[in-house]
Amino acid sequence: MASDDLMNPMGQGMQFELLAAALRSEETDTAAFLEALATKLGGALPHRTQIERGGGLFSHGHPVRRIVVQLGEWEYTLIAGAAHELQAARSHAVRGITLKSEPLSVDEWIESLAADLADLAQTSEHDGAALRRLLG
């Protein structure tokens, strides 16, 4: 994706669609979806992404239990619940104080996160480059 695409509205719309599609990959298998999402977000935005893994010390697997993405005043959280159910939420915080937290469906979470990432890419060259890495 050319950097010019990040600056025009049509490019931003296409970027948003590509990003949402990239975030949705593997969505049918919860464990694979969380692992893919953690890999993509953690690899592209390590300074904005926290990944919590489960499993004990001697466990063979360490599945992703929680992903938190911090974008300015917004924090996006995705948690693996019981029976492979995902719990998604978005919180608005100012100076470390959470003013509002809202549960979202996974689709709403992806759409909102993708939109905020696309907006962030417009204002930060560093994050724009990270977004291009995320899109591959």
Coordinates of C-alpha atoms in Angstrom, one line a residue:
M1 CA 0.0 0.0 0.0
A2 CA 1.5 3.3 -1.0
S3 CA 1.8 6.0 1.6
D4 CA -0.4 8.3 -0.7
D5 CA -3.2 5.8 0.0
L6 CA -3.0 6.8 3.7
M7 CA -3.6 10.4 2.9
N8 CA -6.7 10.4 0.6
P9 CA -10.2 9.4 1.8
M10 CA -10.6 6.7 -0.8
G11 CA -7.3 5.2 0.3
Q12 CA -8.4 5.3 3.9
G13 CA -11.6 3.6 3.1
M14 CA -9.8 0.8 1.3
Q15 CA -7.2 0.6 4.1
F16 CA -10.1 0.3 6.6
E17 CA -11.6 -2.6 4.6
L18 CA -8.3 -4.4 4.2
L19 CA -7.5 -4.0 7.9
A20 CA -10.9 -5.3 9.0
A21 CA -10.5 -8.3 6.7
A22 CA -7.1 -8.9 8.0
L23 CA -8.3 -8.8 11.6
R24 CA -11.2 -11.2 10.8
S25 CA -9.0 -13.9 9.3
E26 CA -9.3 -17.2 11.2
E27 CA -12.5 -15.9 13.0
T28 CA -14.3 -19.3 12.7
D29 CA -11.8 -21.0 15.1
T30 CA -11.6 -19.0 18.3
A31 CA -8.1 -20.2 19.4
A32 CA -6.7 -19.8 15.9
F33 CA -8.4 -16.4 15.6
L34 CA -6.9 -15.1 18.9
E35 CA -3.5 -16.5 18.0
A36 CA -3.5 -14.9 14.5
L37 CA -4.8 -11.6 15.9
A38 CA -2.2 -11.6 18.7
T39 CA 0.6 -12.3 16.1
K40 CA -0.6 -9.6 13.8
L41 CA -1.3 -6.8 16.3
G42 CA 1.7 -7.7 18.5
G43 CA 4.0 -7.8 15.6
A44 CA 2.8 -4.6 14.0
L45 CA 2.1 -2.6 17.1
P46 CA 4.1 -4.0 20.0
H47 CA 4.2 -0.7 21.8
R48 CA 0.3 -0.5 21.8
T49 CA -0.6 -4.2 22.3
Q50 CA -0.5 -6.4 25.4
I51 CA -1.0 -10.1 25.0
E52 CA -1.8 -12.3 28.0
R53 CA -1.4 -16.1 27.6
G54 CA -2.7 -18.9 29.6
G55 CA -1.4 -22.4 30.5
G56 CA 0.6 -23.4 33.4
L57 CA 4.4 -23.6 33.8
F58 CA 4.5 -27.2 32.5
S59 CA 1.7 -26.8 30.0
H60 CA 2.5 -27.6 26.4
G61 CA 0.3 -24.8 25.0
H62 CA 0.1 -21.2 26.0
P63 CA -3.1 -20.0 24.3
V64 CA -3.9 -16.4 24.1
R65 CA -6.3 -15.4 26.8
R66 CA -6.5 -11.7 26.4
I67 CA -5.5 -9.0 23.9
V68 CA -5.5 -5.3 24.8
V69 CA -4.8 -2.6 22.2
Q70 CA -4.2 0.9 23.5
L71 CA -5.0 3.7 20.9
G72 CA -4.8 7.1 22.5
E73 CA -7.7 7.4 24.9
W74 CA -9.3 4.2 23.6
E75 CA -8.5 0.7 24.9
Y76 CA -9.8 -2.4 23.0
T77 CA -9.9 -5.6 25.0
L78 CA -10.7 -9.1 23.6
I79 CA -10.9 -11.9 26.2
A80 CA -11.2 -15.7 25.6
G81 CA -14.1 -16.7 27.9
A82 CA -15.4 -20.1 28.9
A83 CA -16.4 -22.5 26.1
H84 CA -14.3 -20.6 23.5
E85 CA -16.6 -17.6 23.8
L86 CA -15.1 -14.2 23.1
Q87 CA -15.8 -11.1 25.2
A88 CA -15.0 -7.8 23.4
A89 CA -15.1 -4.3 24.9
R90 CA -13.9 -0.8 24.3
S91 CA -13.0 1.6 27.1
H92 CA -12.5 5.4 27.0
A93 CA -9.9 6.6 29.5
V94 CA -8.5 10.1 30.2
R95 CA -5.3 10.4 32.2
G96 CA -5.6 6.8 33.4
I97 CA -9.2 7.1 34.5
T98 CA -11.8 5.0 32.7
L99 CA -14.7 7.2 31.9
K100 CA -16.8 4.7 29.9
S101 CA -16.6 1.0 29.1
E102 CA -18.9 -0.7 26.6
P103 CA -19.2 -4.3 25.6
L104 CA -19.1 -4.9 21.9
S105 CA -19.8 -7.9 19.6
V106 CA -16.6 -9.2 18.0
D107 CA -17.6 -7.7 14.7
E108 CA -18.2 -4.3 16.3
W109 CA -14.9 -4.6 18.0
I110 CA -13.1 -5.4 14.8
E111 CA -14.8 -2.6 12.9
S112 CA -14.1 0.0 15.6
L113 CA -10.5 -1.1 16.1
A114 CA -9.9 -1.1 12.3
A115 CA -11.4 2.4 12.0
D116 CA -9.3 3.8 14.8
L117 CA -6.2 2.2 13.4
A118 CA -6.9 3.7 10.0
D119 CA -7.3 7.1 11.7
L120 CA -4.1 6.6 13.6
A121 CA -2.2 5.8 10.4
Q122 CA -3.3 9.2 9.1
T123 CA -1.7 11.1 12.0
S124 CA 1.4 9.1 12.7
E125 CA 4.0 8.0 10.1
H126 CA 5.4 5.4 12.6
D127 CA 1.9 3.9 13.1
G128 CA 1.1 4.2 9.4
A129 CA 4.2 2.0 8.7
A130 CA 3.1 -0.4 11.4
L131 CA -0.3 -0.6 9.7
R132 CA 1.3 -1.4 6.4
R133 CA 3.2 -4.2 8.1
L134 CA 0.0 -5.5 9.5
L135 CA -1.6 -5.7 6.1
G136 CA 1.4 -7.6 4.9

